[in-house]
Amino acid sequence: MDFLIIIAVTADVMFAAMACGTSGIRIPWPSRIAMAVISSGFLIISAAGKSILFDELPESTIRWIGFCALMLIGLMQIFGDRISLTLGKTKSKILAPVRTGAAVFLDHTAADQDHSKVLSIPEAIVLAIPVSIDSLIGGLGVATKGFALIPLLGIAFVWNFLAVWYGRWFGTKLPIPGERARSVFCGIVLMLLGCCKLL
């Protein structure tokens, strides 16, 4: 189940890399590593935090927490474009980073801010953070605890790295589905995984 959660929350990272490939934006090795570190790191930090904070709770309660977390990010995926458009209309200077993240979420190629067609490490980080928010919440659905999270971190990092690598390659070969279709698909998968947490 935990591996399925890793696959599901990594989908956004893969689609972001596909968008870069479709637009001819190259992702060098250091930038791929940066994206993988952020996405896998968000997931494990969340899972470790849940393991520490909710360790004494009954198993049934922990299952409900995982269910609620996966349902929440599923809904965020489905309505993410509307949320991003709303955030993009804010005027406060304090929310400038949020507007940047919202813009990148709506158009992944916007991360290439200097239009160099090469994603630098800072640009990769700007791209990875908004598309990895679901990893941060999805970690609450992970059942693994304690030191067993260390190998899970390794698996999550490798999977995210491969998602960036092959996602970019697929983007150069295949037509990328629309943002709305991708979001709805990922949202439905995550909500189905949430339901499985209760079984």
Backbone as CSV, one residue per row, in Angstrom:
resi,resn,N_x,N_y,N_z,CA_x,CA_y,CA_z,C_x,C_y,C_z
1,MET,0.825,-1.200,0.000,0.000,0.000,0.000,0.868,1.263,0.000
2,ASP,1.930,1.255,0.834,2.804,2.430,0.899,3.472,2.699,-0.442
3,PHE,3.837,1.620,-1.148,4.466,1.792,-2.458,3.474,2.389,-3.452
4,LEU,2.204,1.986,-3.344,1.178,2.547,-4.219,0.993,4.042,-3.946
5,ILE,1.095,4.433,-2.663,0.994,5.854,-2.321,2.151,6.621,-2.946
6,ILE,3.370,6.042,-2.881,4.544,6.685,-3.491,4.318,6.891,-4.982
7,ILE,3.815,5.850,-5.660,3.557,5.956,-7.102,2.526,7.051,-7.385
8,ALA,1.451,7.075,-6.584,0.367,8.026,-6.833,0.818,9.472,-6.642
9,VAL,1.545,9.744,-5.543,1.941,11.131,-5.278,3.107,11.567,-6.167
10,THR,3.766,10.589,-6.818,4.862,10.926,-7.731,4.351,11.298,-9.114
11,ALA,3.072,11.011,-9.386,2.523,11.263,-10.719,2.676,12.719,-11.130
12,ASP,2.459,13.649,-10.195,2.572,15.077,-10.519,3.995,15.441,-10.937
13,VAL,4.978,14.861,-10.254,6.376,15.124,-10.597,6.671,14.612,-12.006
14,MET,6.154,13.434,-12.321,6.373,12.861,-13.647,5.710,13.727,-14.726
15,PHE,4.475,14.168,-14.473,3.782,14.995,-15.457,4.475,16.348,-15.634
16,ALA,5.045,16.880,-14.542,5.791,18.136,-14.646,7.009,17.949,-15.551
17,ALA,7.691,16.818,-15.374,8.859,16.519,-16.221,8.423,16.293,-17.668
18,MET,7.265,15.669,-17.861,6.741,15.464,-19.219,6.468,16.806,-19.890
19,ALA,5.902,17.750,-19.128,5.627,19.078,-19.679,6.921,19.749,-20.127
20,CYS,7.978,19.556,-19.338,9.287,20.112,-19.717,9.796,19.465,-20.996
21,GLY,9.646,18.149,-21.083,10.093,17.440,-22.288,9.336,17.876,-23.520
22,THR,8.012,18.044,-23.396,7.186,18.485,-24.520,7.597,19.872,-25.002
23,SER,8.012,20.736,-24.061,8.406,22.106,-24.398,9.892,22.224,-24.721
24,GLY,10.593,21.090,-24.757,12.014,21.117,-25.103,12.904,21.663,-24.001
25,ILE,12.421,21.615,-22.759,13.222,22.094,-21.627,14.031,20.922,-21.074
26,ARG,15.340,21.097,-21.023,16.224,20.043,-20.530,16.318,20.099,-19.012
27,ILE,16.371,18.908,-18.385,16.515,18.821,-16.928,17.836,18.117,-16.628
28,PRO,18.898,18.861,-16.304,20.199,18.236,-16.011,20.131,17.348,-14.767
29,TRP,21.157,16.523,-14.603,21.203,15.586,-13.477,21.030,16.274,-12.121
30,PRO,21.761,17.350,-11.821,21.584,17.980,-10.499,20.150,18.449,-10.259
31,SER,19.490,18.928,-11.312,18.109,19.383,-11.173,17.165,18.202,-10.961
32,ARG,17.446,17.082,-11.614,16.636,15.876,-11.391,16.755,15.413,-9.949
33,ILE,17.976,15.441,-9.436,18.206,15.028,-8.049,17.475,15.967,-7.092
34,ALA,17.533,17.275,-7.366,16.859,18.254,-6.507,15.350,17.987,-6.467
35,MET,14.749,17.712,-7.612,13.316,17.431,-7.660,12.975,16.158,-6.901
36,ALA,13.811,15.129,-7.055,13.571,13.859,-6.366,13.727,14.011,-4.856
37,VAL,14.717,14.795,-4.429,14.948,15.013,-2.998,13.752,15.717,-2.370
38,ILE,13.225,16.747,-3.035,12.102,17.496,-2.477,10.850,16.620,-2.387
39,SER,10.508,15.929,-3.460,9.289,15.130,-3.468,9.350,13.990,-2.459
40,SER,10.456,13.236,-2.471,10.592,12.119,-1.527,10.765,12.633,-0.103
41,GLY,11.461,13.756,0.051,11.667,14.332,1.379,10.357,14.776,2.015
42,PHE,9.498,15.427,1.228,8.185,15.839,1.731,7.403,14.627,2.250
43,LEU,7.439,13.545,1.473,6.682,12.344,1.831,7.181,11.749,3.143
44,ILE,8.491,11.603,3.278,9.053,10.957,4.465,8.939,11.845,5.695
45,ILE,9.136,13.159,5.531,8.973,14.069,6.672,7.555,13.969,7.228
46,SER,6.582,13.937,6.335,5.187,13.825,6.751,4.924,12.481,7.418
47,ALA,5.441,11.399,6.829,5.226,10.058,7.390,5.903,9.922,8.756
48,ALA,7.110,10.470,8.883,7.828,10.399,10.162,7.110,11.226,11.225
49,GLY,6.631,12.405,10.838,5.892,13.244,11.782,4.637,12.560,12.281
50,LYS,3.918,11.906,11.354,2.711,11.183,11.755,3.056,10.030,12.689
51,SER,4.162,9.332,12.382,4.588,8.200,13.191,4.906,8.625,14.622
52,ILE,5.489,9.807,14.773,5.855,10.302,16.115,4.629,10.869,16.846
53,LEU,3.865,11.703,16.151,2.754,12.396,16.798,1.573,11.486,17.115
54,PHE,1.322,10.505,16.241,0.125,9.679,16.398,0.444,8.232,16.755
55,ASP,1.649,7.993,17.304,2.099,6.624,17.573,1.215,5.905,18.582
56,GLU,0.645,6.642,19.531,-0.152,6.029,20.594,-1.615,5.837,20.214
57,LEU,-2.003,6.334,19.059,-3.414,6.233,18.664,-3.758,4.813,18.223
58,PRO,-5.017,4.412,18.376,-5.438,3.087,17.896,-5.265,2.960,16.381
59,GLU,-5.091,1.738,15.920,-4.883,1.480,14.490,-6.042,1.998,13.650
60,SER,-7.265,1.852,14.158,-8.430,2.314,13.396,-8.394,3.834,13.194
61,THR,-7.938,4.568,14.215,-7.846,6.026,14.106,-6.786,6.423,13.088
62,ILE,-5.658,5.715,13.102,-4.582,5.997,12.148,-5.055,5.726,10.721
63,ARG,-5.871,4.675,10.549,-6.438,4.385,9.227,-7.329,5.536,8.757
64,TRP,-8.116,6.095,9.668,-8.992,7.212,9.321,-8.181,8.456,8.966
65,ILE,-7.057,8.666,9.678,-6.185,9.800,9.357,-5.633,9.638,7.941
66,GLY,-5.172,8.427,7.618,-4.670,8.157,6.269,-5.747,8.343,5.222
67,PHE,-6.966,7.871,5.525,-8.090,8.023,4.605,-8.378,9.503,4.345
68,CYS,-8.472,10.293,5.424,-8.779,11.720,5.289,-7.692,12.456,4.513
69,ALA,-6.406,12.096,4.766,-5.296,12.752,4.074,-5.349,12.479,2.577
70,LEU,-5.580,11.221,2.200,-5.609,10.866,0.779,-6.840,11.443,0.083
71,MET,-7.968,11.487,0.789,-9.154,12.111,0.210,-8.919,13.609,-0.006
72,LEU,-8.237,14.254,0.957,-7.968,15.684,0.857,-7.100,15.999,-0.355
73,ILE,-6.001,15.247,-0.524,-5.140,15.561,-1.669,-5.791,15.150,-2.983
74,GLY,-6.691,14.151,-2.931,-7.448,13.810,-4.130,-8.328,14.972,-4.566
75,LEU,-9.013,15.584,-3.600,-9.846,16.750,-3.897,-9.002,17.943,-4.335
76,MET,-7.816,18.097,-3.707,-6.919,19.180,-4.115,-6.460,18.998,-5.555
77,GLN,-6.241,17.740,-5.955,-5.843,17.471,-7.339,-6.976,17.845,-8.300
78,ILE,-8.181,17.413,-7.970,-9.312,17.642,-8.865,-9.628,19.135,-9.018
79,PHE,-9.519,19.867,-7.911,-9.852,21.298,-7.935,-8.605,22.183,-7.874
80,GLY,-7.431,21.595,-8.123,-6.173,22.339,-8.016,-6.072,23.521,-8.948
81,ASP,-6.639,23.388,-10.174,-6.552,24.500,-11.121,-7.338,25.703,-10.622
82,ARG,-8.501,25.460,-10.024,-9.307,26.564,-9.498,-8.634,27.214,-8.285
83,ILE,-8.044,26.376,-7.436,-7.341,26.904,-6.263,-6.177,27.777,-6.711
84,SER,-5.417,27.288,-7.709,-4.257,28.036,-8.199,-4.669,29.351,-8.847
85,LEU,-5.761,29.336,-9.607,-6.242,30.578,-10.226,-6.642,31.598,-9.163
86,THR,-7.283,31.138,-8.102,-7.688,32.031,-7.011,-6.464,32.616,-6.320
87,LEU,-5.468,31.751,-6.037,-4.246,32.225,-5.385,-3.479,33.189,-6.281
88,GLY,-3.518,32.954,-7.597,-2.807,33.820,-8.530,-3.360,35.225,-8.601
89,LYS,-4.596,35.410,-8.139,-5.227,36.735,-8.185,-4.954,37.573,-6.941
90,THR,-4.269,36.980,-5.955,-3.981,37.739,-4.734,-2.982,38.854,-5.035
91,LYS,-3.048,39.939,-4.277,-2.200,41.112,-4.517,-1.124,41.321,-3.455
92,SER,-1.249,40.663,-2.317,-0.318,40.881,-1.208,1.109,40.502,-1.583
93,LYS,2.075,41.351,-1.196,3.482,41.061,-1.461,3.951,39.844,-0.682
94,ILE,3.369,39.634,0.483,3.740,38.489,1.312,3.417,37.178,0.601
95,LEU,2.360,37.197,-0.215,1.922,35.984,-0.909,2.569,35.821,-2.290
96,ALA,3.608,36.617,-2.584,4.285,36.517,-3.882,4.809,35.103,-4.154
97,PRO,5.476,34.431,-3.172,5.926,33.054,-3.429,4.768,32.105,-3.710
98,VAL,3.624,32.350,-3.042,2.444,31.507,-3.268,1.924,31.698,-4.691
99,ARG,1.928,32.949,-5.168,1.489,33.219,-6.550,2.417,32.540,-7.551
100,THR,3.721,32.569,-7.259,4.687,31.896,-8.151,4.412,30.404,-8.195
101,GLY,4.190,29.814,-7.018,3.890,28.381,-6.955,2.608,28.040,-7.686
102,ALA,1.595,28.908,-7.545,0.324,28.676,-8.227,0.490,28.743,-9.743
103,ALA,1.295,29.702,-10.205,1.539,29.844,-11.643,2.263,28.619,-12.197
104,VAL,3.228,28.126,-11.437,3.985,26.943,-11.874,3.098,25.703,-11.847
105,PHE,2.189,25.633,-10.865,1.267,24.497,-10.803,0.368,24.466,-12.029
106,LEU,-0.080,25.644,-12.477,-0.955,25.729,-13.649,-0.195,25.492,-14.949
107,ASP,1.041,25.975,-15.004,1.875,25.826,-16.208,3.285,25.459,-15.764
108,HIS,3.592,24.159,-15.810,4.873,23.670,-15.296,6.070,24.298,-16.012
109,THR,5.889,24.681,-17.268,7.009,25.259,-18.016,7.350,26.667,-17.541
110,ALA,6.466,27.255,-16.722,6.736,28.593,-16.178,7.911,28.577,-15.204
111,ALA,8.308,27.388,-14.771,9.461,27.271,-13.870,10.750,27.711,-14.569
112,ASP,10.793,27.579,-15.901,11.966,28.034,-16.671,11.876,29.551,-16.834
113,GLN,12.169,30.250,-15.751,11.921,31.691,-15.702,12.849,32.500,-16.602
114,ASP,14.054,31.980,-16.866,14.971,32.729,-17.737,14.853,32.310,-19.203
115,HIS,13.907,31.393,-19.491,13.641,30.925,-20.874,14.903,30.374,-21.542
116,SER,15.750,29.740,-20.748,16.998,29.183,-21.285,16.805,27.782,-21.850
117,LYS,15.631,27.193,-21.625,15.337,25.813,-22.032,16.185,24.802,-21.266
118,VAL,16.750,25.245,-20.152,17.478,24.359,-19.243,17.001,24.666,-17.833
119,LEU,16.544,23.647,-17.111,16.024,23.861,-15.773,17.183,23.832,-14.771
120,SER,17.510,25.005,-14.235,18.582,25.091,-13.240,18.089,24.501,-11.912
121,ILE,18.997,24.337,-10.960,18.606,23.780,-9.658,17.563,24.667,-8.968
122,PRO,17.764,26.002,-8.885,16.713,26.835,-8.266,15.368,26.720,-8.995
123,GLU,15.402,26.653,-10.329,14.155,26.520,-11.097,13.519,25.157,-10.846
124,ALA,14.353,24.117,-10.701,13.838,22.779,-10.408,13.154,22.749,-9.054
125,ILE,13.724,23.479,-8.087,13.130,23.560,-6.751,11.783,24.286,-6.817
126,VAL,11.735,25.398,-7.589,10.481,26.145,-7.762,9.413,25.254,-8.388
127,LEU,9.810,24.382,-9.299,8.867,23.468,-9.938,8.460,22.347,-8.988
128,ALA,9.429,21.806,-8.244,9.168,20.629,-7.417,8.263,20.919,-6.226
129,ILE,8.393,22.094,-5.620,7.629,22.370,-4.395,6.110,22.333,-4.628
130,PRO,5.554,23.093,-5.589,4.098,23.042,-5.746,3.563,21.691,-6.220
131,VAL,4.347,20.960,-7.029,3.856,19.664,-7.508,4.103,18.546,-6.500
132,SER,4.769,18.862,-5.371,5.048,17.857,-4.339,4.224,18.067,-3.079
133,ILE,3.311,19.037,-3.088,2.474,19.278,-1.916,1.668,18.030,-1.565
134,ASP,1.233,17.289,-2.599,0.474,16.075,-2.311,1.332,15.033,-1.594
135,SER,2.659,15.050,-1.812,3.551,14.139,-1.081,3.566,14.479,0.403
136,LEU,3.523,15.779,0.695,3.545,16.231,2.090,2.300,15.756,2.831
137,ILE,1.163,15.819,2.176,-0.073,15.352,2.809,-0.187,13.838,2.690
138,GLY,0.269,13.285,1.566,0.178,11.846,1.345,0.969,11.028,2.348
139,GLY,2.005,11.635,2.932,2.788,10.930,3.943,1.957,10.514,5.140
140,LEU,0.845,11.226,5.387,-0.038,10.873,6.495,-0.739,9.540,6.249
141,GLY,-0.761,9.104,4.995,-1.390,7.825,4.670,-0.431,6.653,4.705
142,VAL,0.863,6.923,4.930,1.876,5.861,4.969,1.790,5.104,6.291
143,ALA,1.788,3.772,6.223,1.663,2.945,7.428,3.016,2.602,8.048
144,THR,4.088,2.679,7.269,5.421,2.322,7.761,5.849,3.270,8.876
145,LYS,6.544,2.713,9.892,6.966,3.510,11.037,8.442,3.284,11.344
146,GLY,8.988,4.177,12.181,10.330,4.011,12.744,11.425,3.904,11.697
147,PHE,12.401,3.033,11.991,13.562,2.885,11.115,13.204,2.272,9.763
148,ALA,12.021,1.655,9.681,11.576,1.097,8.396,11.329,2.200,7.376
149,LEU,11.243,3.467,7.840,11.064,4.587,6.916,12.335,4.867,6.109
150,ILE,13.503,4.418,6.612,14.762,4.689,5.910,14.794,4.012,4.538
151,PRO,14.537,2.678,4.464,14.487,2.078,3.113,13.355,2.638,2.260
152,LEU,12.231,3.029,2.916,11.127,3.629,2.161,11.554,4.955,1.552
153,LEU,12.387,5.721,2.279,12.937,6.968,1.746,13.775,6.690,0.507
154,GLY,14.600,5.630,0.572,15.415,5.257,-0.590,14.556,4.897,-1.786
155,ILE,13.507,4.114,-1.538,12.589,3.725,-2.622,11.904,4.955,-3.207
156,ALA,11.442,5.855,-2.324,10.748,7.059,-2.789,11.685,7.944,-3.607
157,PHE,12.943,8.076,-3.169,13.906,8.908,-3.906,14.166,8.325,-5.287
158,VAL,14.441,7.019,-5.350,14.727,6.372,-6.641,13.523,6.488,-7.570
159,TRP,12.328,6.256,-7.027,11.125,6.321,-7.851,10.904,7.734,-8.388
160,ASN,11.106,8.734,-7.530,10.947,10.130,-7.964,11.988,10.499,-9.008
161,PHE,13.220,10.049,-8.811,14.279,10.350,-9.778,13.932,9.744,-11.139
162,LEU,13.473,8.476,-11.126,13.094,7.822,-12.384,11.875,8.509,-13.008
163,ALA,10.966,8.997,-12.156,9.781,9.698,-12.676,10.196,10.956,-13.427
164,VAL,11.177,11.690,-12.883,11.668,12.895,-13.565,12.398,12.524,-14.848
165,TRP,13.267,11.527,-14.758,14.069,11.112,-15.909,13.178,10.633,-17.054
166,TYR,12.335,9.614,-16.766,11.519,9.041,-17.826,10.350,9.947,-18.202
167,GLY,9.862,10.744,-17.226,8.794,11.682,-17.550,9.239,12.671,-18.607
168,ARG,10.442,13.212,-18.447,10.972,14.164,-19.425,11.156,13.481,-20.784
169,TRP,11.638,12.232,-20.774,11.849,11.487,-22.019,10.516,11.210,-22.716
170,PHE,9.513,10.762,-21.946,8.197,10.502,-22.521,7.589,11.780,-23.097
171,GLY,7.867,12.919,-22.440,7.345,14.190,-22.915,7.853,14.559,-24.294
172,THR,9.036,14.076,-24.641,9.589,14.353,-25.972,9.032,13.400,-27.035
173,LYS,8.397,12.302,-26.582,7.936,11.275,-27.525,6.417,11.207,-27.657
174,LEU,5.709,11.534,-26.558,4.260,11.346,-26.537,3.539,12.665,-26.304
175,PRO,2.334,12.806,-26.838,1.540,14.008,-26.512,1.124,13.955,-25.045
176,ILE,1.362,15.031,-24.324,1.049,15.061,-22.903,-0.423,15.384,-22.705
177,PRO,-1.126,14.647,-21.821,-2.548,14.953,-21.596,-2.711,16.320,-20.957
178,GLY,-3.881,16.906,-21.098,-4.154,18.226,-20.538,-4.046,18.237,-19.023
179,GLU,-3.751,19.417,-18.467,-3.583,19.561,-17.011,-4.832,19.100,-16.263
180,ARG,-5.996,19.467,-16.772,-7.246,19.096,-16.106,-7.414,17.586,-16.061
181,ALA,-7.149,16.913,-17.193,-7.285,15.449,-17.254,-6.301,14.775,-16.299
182,ARG,-5.068,15.290,-16.257,-4.063,14.704,-15.369,-4.478,14.860,-13.914
183,SER,-4.958,16.049,-13.554,-5.330,16.319,-12.169,-6.496,15.444,-11.727
184,VAL,-7.508,15.323,-12.580,-8.673,14.504,-12.244,-8.264,13.042,-12.088
185,PHE,-7.411,12.548,-12.999,-6.955,11.152,-12.930,-6.204,10.897,-11.625
186,CYS,-5.221,11.772,-11.300,-4.442,11.609,-10.078,-5.345,11.717,-8.850
187,GLY,-6.291,12.650,-8.882,-7.198,12.829,-7.750,-8.039,11.593,-7.491
188,ILE,-8.569,10.995,-8.552,-9.402,9.796,-8.403,-8.585,8.633,-7.857
189,VAL,-7.354,8.463,-8.369,-6.481,7.378,-7.883,-6.201,7.541,-6.398
190,LEU,-5.870,8.759,-5.981,-5.566,9.010,-4.570,-6.784,8.778,-3.683
191,MET,-7.961,9.157,-4.151,-9.178,8.935,-3.365,-9.505,7.449,-3.267
192,LEU,-9.229,6.696,-4.324,-9.422,5.241,-4.267,-8.462,4.600,-3.270
193,LEU,-7.201,5.084,-3.245,-6.245,4.588,-2.265,-6.703,4.930,-0.853
194,GLY,-7.305,6.125,-0.693,-7.836,6.506,0.603,-8.914,5.528,1.074
195,CYS,-9.792,5.154,0.155,-10.835,4.178,0.501,-10.238,2.815,0.879
196,CYS,-9.152,2.444,0.193,-8.484,1.165,0.490,-7.892,1.167,1.901
197,LYS,-7.526,2.361,2.413,-6.964,2.442,3.763,-7.953,1.962,4.813
198,LEU,-9.252,2.049,4.521,-10.266,1.657,5.499,-10.609,0.177,5.420
199,LEU,-10.119,-0.501,4.389,-10.441,-1.930,4.204,-9.487,-2.806,4.993
